Amino acid sequence: MPLYLALKEIRHNKGRFILISLIVTLITTLVLFIAALAQGLADSNKEYIESLTGELIVYQSNVELSIPSSRLGRSKTNQIRRVEGVADAGQIGFASATIVFDRQVDGAAAQDGSSIQEPLDVSLIGVESGHPGEPIVISGSPLGRNRSNGVIIDENAFMRRDIQLGDTITIKSTQGTQEEFYDLTVVGIAGRQLYQFNPSLVLPYLTWEKVRPQANVSEQSEELVSNVVAVRTTQDATPSDVAQRLVNEVEDIEVVDRVTAYESLPGYAAQQSTLNTQRFFTLFIGILVIGGFFQIQTLQKVALIGMLKAIGASNVTVAVATVAQILIVNVIGVLIGGAICYALALSFPVEIPVRFSGNSVASALILLLIIGPVGGLVSVWSLLKVEPLTALGLAQ
């Protein structure tokens, strides 16, 4: 009976319920889009660090976990490797460069009328071959010698530009005040490895040292210096214990796990906080809108509820019918909104950082399905207090 009553009223007042379903659809689209944007922006910042084959990241002390400010030499890395519980450690250096596609051997652009791809900004990452920091390839082979010209690209670069295994790519890098060009060969393709919103280009460390932009090319360091060191612990050691040993036995370092490392990236926390606040207020607005709609509905059908109660309908029947009505309208709106977001996601180019992950979508949909009944609680409570005789105007 309650479900029959709910469906009967929806059919009788189709216009009103279609309107609130469309409102729920818009709220759903907005919430899911914000959730996908938050996930996409977070992944664009952290994918490389999150996927590191090491549990700990070592920084220079007193740099507030700033990767560009941190400097760790080869001697410090060797000390780290000797600490009990450390299975392996690898230096990692970060820089930025550009892949260019319009430079021929003689320095001129293509003249045959063929289309030229736009330059692609990349994060230039130097790692020690075979050590933590080198990504796992999904196609091709790992890096070779530390002086080789082989590189690993992540699949973002593969999707954004027509770069294939075995291709020779040209890196433009500023050396001093001059632009220099370096030819590198793609030997492997890794999974998603975005860092600082750019696709990653992973090179052997000595090659990275030569290719990376430098303010003064005449400066020569006495030892190879990296920004951070990735540490893989032994199976019988807990990362927290190893981190404490590292701090105690190696001077002037700070050790954190990967989550702390990427949460400390510039702007990451503020960005996520802003987007989560937007999502919270969108859900709050949804509760107010749905609650307001059903409260108005309640005021318009007080006499009808009074009649139902007068002929024997219980409070339980009235409450269940109202909640069922709210759920039906809410589910329809959420499903339509989810379908719209899915269609939008398929139309976005790969450069736009919008990503629908299972966890974020599921949590958003659950919250959206909850806001309907929550918003309608006031109207349900109002209906339960309706007195039949008063509602029909027969009370003395």
Short mmCIF file of C-alpha atoms in Angstrom, two decimals:
data_model
loop_
_atom_site.label_atom_id
_atom_site.label_comp_id
_atom_site.label_asym_id
_atom_site.label_seq_id
_atom_site.Cartn_x
_atom_site.Cartn_y
_atom_site.Cartn_z
CA MET A 1 0.00 0.00 0.00
CA PRO A 2 2.67 2.65 0.86
CA LEU A 3 4.48 2.07 -2.43
CA TYR A 4 1.19 2.24 -4.34
CA LEU A 5 0.35 5.56 -2.71
CA ALA A 6 3.82 6.95 -3.49
CA LEU A 7 3.69 5.95 -7.17
CA LYS A 8 0.09 7.16 -7.52
CA GLU A 9 0.99 10.66 -6.35
CA ILE A 10 4.11 10.77 -8.56
CA ARG A 11 2.01 9.90 -11.62
CA HIS A 12 -0.63 12.46 -10.65
CA ASN A 13 1.91 15.27 -10.18
CA LYS A 14 4.45 14.35 -12.83
CA GLY A 15 5.58 17.91 -13.48
CA ARG A 16 6.55 18.61 -9.89
CA PHE A 17 8.44 15.39 -9.41
CA ILE A 18 10.22 15.68 -12.77
CA LEU A 19 11.37 19.13 -11.70
CA ILE A 20 12.87 17.92 -8.42
CA SER A 21 14.45 14.94 -10.22
CA LEU A 22 16.14 17.39 -12.60
CA ILE A 23 17.40 19.39 -9.62
CA VAL A 24 18.81 16.21 -8.10
CA THR A 25 20.36 15.44 -11.50
CA LEU A 26 22.15 18.78 -11.58
CA ILE A 27 23.36 18.38 -7.99
CA THR A 28 24.59 14.86 -8.79
CA THR A 29 26.42 16.05 -11.90
CA LEU A 30 28.09 18.85 -9.94
CA VAL A 31 29.10 16.63 -7.00
CA LEU A 32 30.49 13.88 -9.23
CA PHE A 33 32.33 16.38 -11.40
CA ILE A 34 33.94 18.01 -8.35
CA ALA A 35 34.89 14.57 -7.00
CA ALA A 36 36.40 13.60 -10.37
CA LEU A 37 38.23 16.93 -10.60
CA ALA A 38 39.65 16.48 -7.09
CA GLN A 39 40.80 12.96 -7.96
CA GLY A 40 42.25 14.04 -11.29
CA LEU A 41 44.16 16.99 -9.84
CA ALA A 42 45.46 14.84 -6.98
CA ASP A 43 46.65 12.12 -9.38
CA SER A 44 48.26 14.69 -11.67
CA ASN A 45 50.40 15.78 -8.75
CA LYS A 46 51.27 12.50 -7.07
CA GLU A 47 51.16 9.53 -9.48
CA TYR A 48 54.91 9.11 -9.77
CA ILE A 49 55.58 9.34 -6.03
CA GLU A 50 52.55 7.21 -5.16
CA SER A 51 53.77 4.38 -7.43
CA LEU A 52 57.40 4.39 -6.27
CA THR A 53 58.89 0.95 -5.62
CA GLY A 54 59.97 2.00 -2.15
CA GLU A 55 58.19 2.60 1.13
CA LEU A 56 60.19 5.61 2.34
CA ILE A 57 61.37 8.92 0.88
CA VAL A 58 64.49 10.59 2.29
CA TYR A 59 64.92 14.38 2.15
CA GLN A 60 67.59 16.75 3.26
CA SER A 61 66.71 18.04 6.73
CA ASN A 62 65.21 21.48 7.33
CA VAL A 63 63.71 21.90 3.84
CA GLU A 64 60.10 21.32 4.98
CA LEU A 65 59.77 18.31 2.67
CA SER A 66 60.32 20.49 -0.41
CA ILE A 67 61.66 18.31 -3.21
CA PRO A 68 63.24 21.18 -5.22
CA SER A 69 65.05 22.45 -2.10
CA SER A 70 66.36 19.06 -0.99
CA ARG A 71 69.92 18.01 -1.91
CA LEU A 72 71.38 14.59 -1.14
CA GLY A 73 74.78 13.44 -2.41
CA ARG A 74 75.94 9.97 -3.45
CA SER A 75 77.86 9.56 -0.18
CA LYS A 76 74.65 10.13 1.78
CA THR A 77 72.90 7.52 -0.35
CA ASN A 78 75.66 5.01 0.41
CA GLN A 79 75.21 5.66 4.13
CA ILE A 80 71.48 5.07 3.78
CA ARG A 81 72.08 1.73 2.05
CA ARG A 82 74.18 0.50 4.99
CA VAL A 83 71.42 1.05 7.58
CA GLU A 84 69.85 -2.13 8.94
CA GLY A 85 66.46 -2.86 7.37
CA VAL A 86 67.23 -1.08 4.09
CA ALA A 87 66.98 -3.51 1.17
CA ASP A 88 67.88 -0.93 -1.48
CA ALA A 89 67.96 2.81 -2.08
CA GLY A 90 68.05 4.92 -5.22
CA GLN A 91 68.72 8.56 -5.95
CA ILE A 92 65.97 10.51 -7.73
CA GLY A 93 66.35 13.91 -9.36
CA PHE A 94 63.55 16.09 -10.69
CA ALA A 95 63.60 18.75 -13.39
CA SER A 96 61.42 20.04 -16.24
CA ALA A 97 61.99 19.96 -19.98
CA THR A 98 60.12 19.92 -23.28
CA ILE A 99 59.80 17.28 -25.97
CA VAL A 100 59.88 18.95 -29.39
CA PHE A 101 58.65 17.37 -32.60
CA ASP A 102 59.46 19.97 -35.26
CA ARG A 103 63.26 19.82 -35.21
CA GLN A 104 64.98 17.98 -38.03
CA VAL A 105 68.62 16.97 -38.13
CA ASP A 106 69.56 20.30 -39.75
CA GLY A 107 67.51 22.24 -37.23
CA ALA A 108 64.73 23.15 -39.66
CA ALA A 109 61.08 22.30 -39.32
CA ALA A 110 59.42 19.79 -41.58
CA GLN A 111 58.71 21.17 -45.05
CA ASP A 112 56.75 18.31 -46.58
CA GLY A 113 53.37 19.61 -45.47
CA SER A 114 52.97 16.95 -42.78
CA SER A 115 51.30 17.99 -39.55
CA ILE A 116 53.64 18.91 -36.71
CA GLN A 117 52.78 17.95 -33.15
CA GLU A 118 52.81 20.60 -30.46
CA PRO A 119 55.72 20.49 -27.98
CA LEU A 120 55.02 18.51 -24.82
CA ASP A 121 56.17 19.71 -21.40
CA VAL A 122 57.41 16.80 -19.28
CA SER A 123 58.78 16.13 -15.83
CA LEU A 124 62.36 15.00 -16.33
CA ILE A 125 63.14 12.38 -13.67
CA GLY A 126 66.59 10.90 -13.16
CA VAL A 127 66.85 7.53 -11.44
CA GLU A 128 69.50 4.91 -10.81
CA SER A 129 68.86 1.98 -13.12
CA GLY A 130 67.65 -1.08 -11.25
CA HIS A 131 67.08 0.78 -7.98
CA PRO A 132 63.96 2.20 -6.28
CA GLY A 133 62.68 5.09 -8.33
CA GLU A 134 62.74 3.33 -11.69
CA PRO A 135 59.11 2.67 -12.70
CA ILE A 136 57.82 -0.74 -13.67
CA VAL A 137 57.35 -0.89 -17.44
CA ILE A 138 54.16 -2.28 -18.96
CA SER A 139 55.68 -2.41 -22.43
CA GLY A 140 59.28 -2.53 -23.63
CA SER A 141 62.28 -2.94 -21.34
CA PRO A 142 63.70 -1.27 -18.21
CA LEU A 143 66.48 1.30 -18.33
CA GLY A 144 69.94 0.07 -19.25
CA ARG A 145 73.27 1.54 -18.18
CA ASN A 146 73.32 4.75 -16.18
CA ARG A 147 74.91 6.54 -19.14
CA SER A 148 72.58 5.16 -21.81
CA ASN A 149 70.24 7.35 -23.88
CA GLY A 150 67.28 5.06 -23.31
CA VAL A 151 64.25 6.54 -21.54
CA ILE A 152 60.95 5.36 -20.13
CA ILE A 153 57.85 7.42 -20.86
CA ASP A 154 54.58 7.10 -18.98
CA GLU A 155 51.37 6.31 -20.80
CA ASN A 156 50.21 9.92 -20.48
CA ALA A 157 52.93 10.99 -22.92
CA PHE A 158 51.99 8.02 -25.10
CA MET A 159 48.32 9.12 -25.17
CA ARG A 160 48.97 12.86 -25.59
CA ARG A 161 51.41 12.52 -28.45
CA ASP A 162 52.13 9.85 -31.03
CA ILE A 163 55.21 8.42 -29.28
CA GLN A 164 55.93 4.72 -29.74
CA LEU A 165 58.49 2.24 -28.46
CA GLY A 166 61.78 2.66 -30.29
CA ASP A 167 61.08 6.24 -31.32
CA THR A 168 63.79 8.84 -30.98
CA ILE A 169 62.51 11.89 -29.13
CA THR A 170 64.21 15.28 -28.88
CA ILE A 171 64.46 17.06 -25.53
CA LYS A 172 64.88 20.83 -25.42
CA SER A 173 66.75 21.93 -22.31
CA THR A 174 68.24 25.27 -21.27
CA GLN A 175 71.94 25.05 -20.49
CA GLY A 176 73.12 28.34 -19.12
CA THR A 177 71.59 30.85 -21.51
CA GLN A 178 71.49 28.52 -24.52
CA GLU A 179 68.85 26.06 -25.67
CA GLU A 180 70.31 22.62 -26.24
CA PHE A 181 68.69 19.59 -27.89
CA TYR A 182 69.24 15.96 -26.89
CA ASP A 183 68.08 12.87 -28.77
CA LEU A 184 66.85 10.01 -26.59
CA THR A 185 65.37 6.61 -27.47
CA VAL A 186 62.15 5.30 -25.95
CA VAL A 187 62.92 1.85 -24.53
CA GLY A 188 59.89 1.39 -22.29
CA ILE A 189 56.39 2.62 -21.47
CA ALA A 190 55.26 2.73 -17.83
CA GLY A 191 51.79 3.15 -16.37
CA ARG A 192 50.44 6.53 -15.31
CA GLN A 193 53.35 8.46 -13.79
CA LEU A 194 52.24 12.10 -13.78
CA TYR A 195 54.28 14.44 -11.62
CA GLN A 196 53.47 18.13 -11.12
CA PHE A 197 50.72 17.80 -13.78
CA ASN A 198 53.16 16.75 -16.51
CA PRO A 199 53.89 13.34 -18.03
CA SER A 200 57.09 11.79 -16.71
CA LEU A 201 60.19 11.08 -18.75
CA VAL A 202 62.46 8.78 -16.72
CA LEU A 203 66.16 8.71 -17.59
CA PRO A 204 69.28 6.98 -16.21
CA TYR A 205 70.73 9.29 -13.58
CA LEU A 206 73.97 10.22 -15.37
CA THR A 207 72.05 11.00 -18.55
CA TRP A 208 69.61 13.10 -16.54
CA GLU A 209 72.53 14.98 -15.02
CA LYS A 210 73.71 15.89 -18.52
CA VAL A 211 70.29 16.71 -19.99
CA ARG A 212 68.57 18.57 -17.14
CA PRO A 213 68.34 22.38 -17.34
CA GLN A 214 71.23 24.07 -15.56
CA ALA A 215 71.83 27.71 -14.73
CA ASN A 216 75.63 27.42 -15.05
CA VAL A 217 77.02 24.58 -17.13
CA SER A 218 80.56 25.27 -15.91
CA GLU A 219 79.67 24.26 -12.36
CA GLN A 220 80.71 20.70 -11.62
CA SER A 221 79.67 18.99 -8.41
CA GLU A 222 82.18 16.79 -6.62
CA GLU A 223 79.56 14.04 -6.39
CA LEU A 224 76.23 13.21 -7.95
CA VAL A 225 73.51 15.11 -6.12
CA SER A 226 69.84 14.17 -6.17
CA ASN A 227 66.72 15.74 -4.70
CA VAL A 228 65.53 12.73 -2.73
CA VAL A 229 66.36 9.08 -2.13
CA ALA A 230 63.75 6.33 -2.38
CA VAL A 231 64.20 3.49 0.12
CA ARG A 232 62.85 -0.05 -0.10
CA THR A 233 62.83 -1.88 3.21
CA THR A 234 63.48 -5.55 3.85
CA GLN A 235 60.51 -7.87 4.33
CA ASP A 236 61.22 -8.43 8.01
CA ALA A 237 61.47 -4.71 8.84
CA THR A 238 58.66 -2.25 9.38
CA PRO A 239 59.00 1.07 7.51
CA SER A 240 58.49 3.13 10.67
CA ASP A 241 61.36 1.34 12.45
CA VAL A 242 63.65 1.76 9.44
CA ALA A 243 62.75 5.44 9.21
CA GLN A 244 63.74 5.95 12.83
CA ARG A 245 67.04 4.11 12.31
CA LEU A 246 67.80 6.24 9.26
CA VAL A 247 67.25 9.47 11.19
CA ASN A 248 69.40 8.21 14.09
CA GLU A 249 72.30 6.88 11.99
CA VAL A 250 72.47 9.31 9.05
CA GLU A 251 72.96 13.00 9.72
CA ASP A 252 70.90 15.85 8.28
CA ILE A 253 68.07 13.86 6.73
CA GLU A 254 64.32 13.63 7.15
CA VAL A 255 62.38 10.46 6.34
CA VAL A 256 58.67 10.13 5.50
CA ASP A 257 56.40 7.61 3.80
CA ARG A 258 55.03 8.10 0.29
CA VAL A 259 51.65 9.44 1.45
CA THR A 260 53.29 12.17 3.54
CA ALA A 261 55.62 12.92 0.64
CA TYR A 262 52.91 13.60 -1.93
CA GLU A 263 50.65 15.38 0.59
CA SER A 264 53.56 17.79 1.15
CA LEU A 265 53.79 18.72 -2.53
CA PRO A 266 53.17 22.45 -3.12
CA GLY A 267 49.47 23.26 -3.23
CA TYR A 268 48.30 19.65 -2.85
CA ALA A 269 46.62 19.99 0.57
CA ALA A 270 45.08 23.41 -0.18
CA GLN A 271 43.78 22.19 -3.53
CA GLN A 272 42.12 19.11 -2.08
CA SER A 273 40.71 21.06 0.86
CA THR A 274 39.13 23.61 -1.47
CA LEU A 275 37.51 20.98 -3.68
CA ASN A 276 36.26 18.93 -0.72
CA THR A 277 34.71 22.09 0.76
CA GLN A 278 32.92 22.74 -2.52
CA ARG A 279 31.61 19.19 -2.55
CA PHE A 280 30.39 19.50 1.06
CA PHE A 281 28.49 22.72 0.35
CA THR A 282 26.98 21.22 -2.79
CA LEU A 283 25.67 18.30 -0.76
CA PHE A 284 24.38 20.70 1.91
CA ILE A 285 22.55 22.72 -0.75
CA GLY A 286 21.10 19.46 -2.05
CA ILE A 287 19.70 18.63 1.39
CA LEU A 288 18.10 22.08 1.68
CA VAL A 289 16.61 21.97 -1.83
CA ILE A 290 15.15 18.47 -1.50
CA GLY A 291 13.96 19.17 2.04
CA GLY A 292 12.33 22.41 0.95
CA PHE A 293 10.56 20.76 -1.98
CA PHE A 294 9.03 18.00 0.10
CA GLN A 295 8.10 20.42 2.88
CA ILE A 296 6.11 22.44 0.33
CA GLN A 297 4.55 19.21 -0.91
CA THR A 298 3.56 18.41 2.67
CA LEU A 299 1.81 21.74 3.19
CA GLN A 300 -0.16 21.24 -0.04
CA LYS A 301 -1.49 17.81 0.89
CA VAL A 302 -2.35 18.16 4.56
CA ALA A 303 -6.04 17.60 3.78
CA LEU A 304 -5.19 14.49 1.73
CA ILE A 305 -3.15 13.02 4.58
CA GLY A 306 -5.97 13.84 6.98
CA MET A 307 -8.40 11.93 4.74
CA LEU A 308 -6.06 8.91 4.58
CA LYS A 309 -5.74 8.86 8.35
CA ALA A 310 -9.50 9.28 8.75
CA ILE A 311 -10.16 6.14 6.69
CA GLY A 312 -7.63 4.12 8.68
CA ALA A 313 -4.15 4.75 7.25
CA SER A 314 -1.53 4.49 9.99
CA ASN A 315 1.40 6.81 10.62
CA VAL A 316 3.71 4.01 9.45
CA THR A 317 1.90 3.82 6.10
CA VAL A 318 2.10 7.59 5.62
CA ALA A 319 5.79 7.72 6.61
CA VAL A 320 6.83 4.78 4.43
CA ALA A 321 4.93 6.19 1.43
CA THR A 322 6.65 9.56 1.84
CA VAL A 323 10.12 8.06 2.22
CA ALA A 324 9.51 5.79 -0.79
CA GLN A 325 8.48 8.84 -2.79
CA ILE A 326 11.67 10.67 -1.80
CA LEU A 327 13.84 7.64 -2.62
CA ILE A 328 12.25 7.12 -6.04
CA VAL A 329 12.72 10.76 -7.05
CA ASN A 330 16.27 10.82 -5.65
CA VAL A 331 17.36 7.58 -7.33
CA ILE A 332 16.04 8.72 -10.71
CA GLY A 333 17.90 12.03 -10.40
CA VAL A 334 21.14 10.36 -9.26
CA LEU A 335 21.06 7.82 -12.09
CA ILE A 336 20.50 10.48 -14.73
CA GLY A 337 23.23 12.67 -13.22
CA GLY A 338 25.65 9.73 -13.13
CA ALA A 339 24.94 8.96 -16.78
CA ILE A 340 25.55 12.59 -17.75
CA CYS A 341 28.89 12.62 -15.89
CA TYR A 342 29.95 9.39 -17.57
CA ALA A 343 29.13 10.85 -20.98
CA LEU A 344 31.09 14.00 -20.13
CA ALA A 345 34.08 11.95 -19.02
CA LEU A 346 34.19 10.17 -22.37
CA SER A 347 34.24 13.49 -24.20
CA PHE A 348 37.08 15.10 -22.23
CA PRO A 349 40.55 15.11 -23.80
CA VAL A 350 43.30 13.36 -21.87
CA GLU A 351 44.91 16.69 -20.89
CA ILE A 352 41.95 17.65 -18.68
CA PRO A 353 42.58 16.30 -15.15
CA VAL A 354 39.15 14.78 -14.52
CA ARG A 355 39.13 11.19 -13.39
CA PHE A 356 36.30 9.01 -12.11
CA SER A 357 37.72 6.42 -9.74
CA GLY A 358 35.64 3.64 -8.21
CA ASN A 359 36.05 4.80 -4.61
CA SER A 360 35.30 8.48 -5.22
CA VAL A 361 32.29 7.76 -7.42
CA ALA A 362 30.88 5.17 -4.98
CA SER A 363 31.26 7.48 -1.97
CA ALA A 364 29.69 10.39 -3.87
CA LEU A 365 26.74 8.29 -5.04
CA ILE A 366 26.11 6.92 -1.54
CA LEU A 367 26.10 10.45 -0.11
CA LEU A 368 23.76 11.62 -2.86
CA LEU A 369 21.36 8.75 -2.17
CA ILE A 370 21.40 9.64 1.53
CA ILE A 371 20.70 13.36 1.13
CA GLY A 372 17.19 12.68 -0.21
CA PRO A 373 15.83 10.96 2.92
CA VAL A 374 17.80 13.36 5.13
CA GLY A 375 16.35 16.37 3.34
CA GLY A 376 12.85 14.90 3.58
CA LEU A 377 12.95 14.12 7.32
CA VAL A 378 11.25 17.39 8.21
CA SER A 379 8.35 16.71 5.85
CA VAL A 380 7.93 13.15 7.17
CA TRP A 381 7.83 14.46 10.73
CA SER A 382 5.24 17.08 9.74
CA LEU A 383 3.02 14.43 8.15
CA LEU A 384 3.12 12.28 11.26
CA LYS A 385 1.72 15.16 13.32
CA VAL A 386 -1.31 15.75 11.06
CA GLU A 387 -4.60 15.25 12.94
CA PRO A 388 -7.42 13.93 10.69
CA LEU A 389 -10.25 16.12 12.04
CA THR A 390 -8.11 19.27 12.11
CA ALA A 391 -6.85 18.65 8.58
CA LEU A 392 -10.43 18.21 7.33
CA GLY A 393 -11.67 21.31 9.21
CA LEU A 394 -14.03 19.29 11.40
CA ALA A 395 -12.36 19.87 14.74
CA GLN A 396 -14.38 21.94 17.25
#
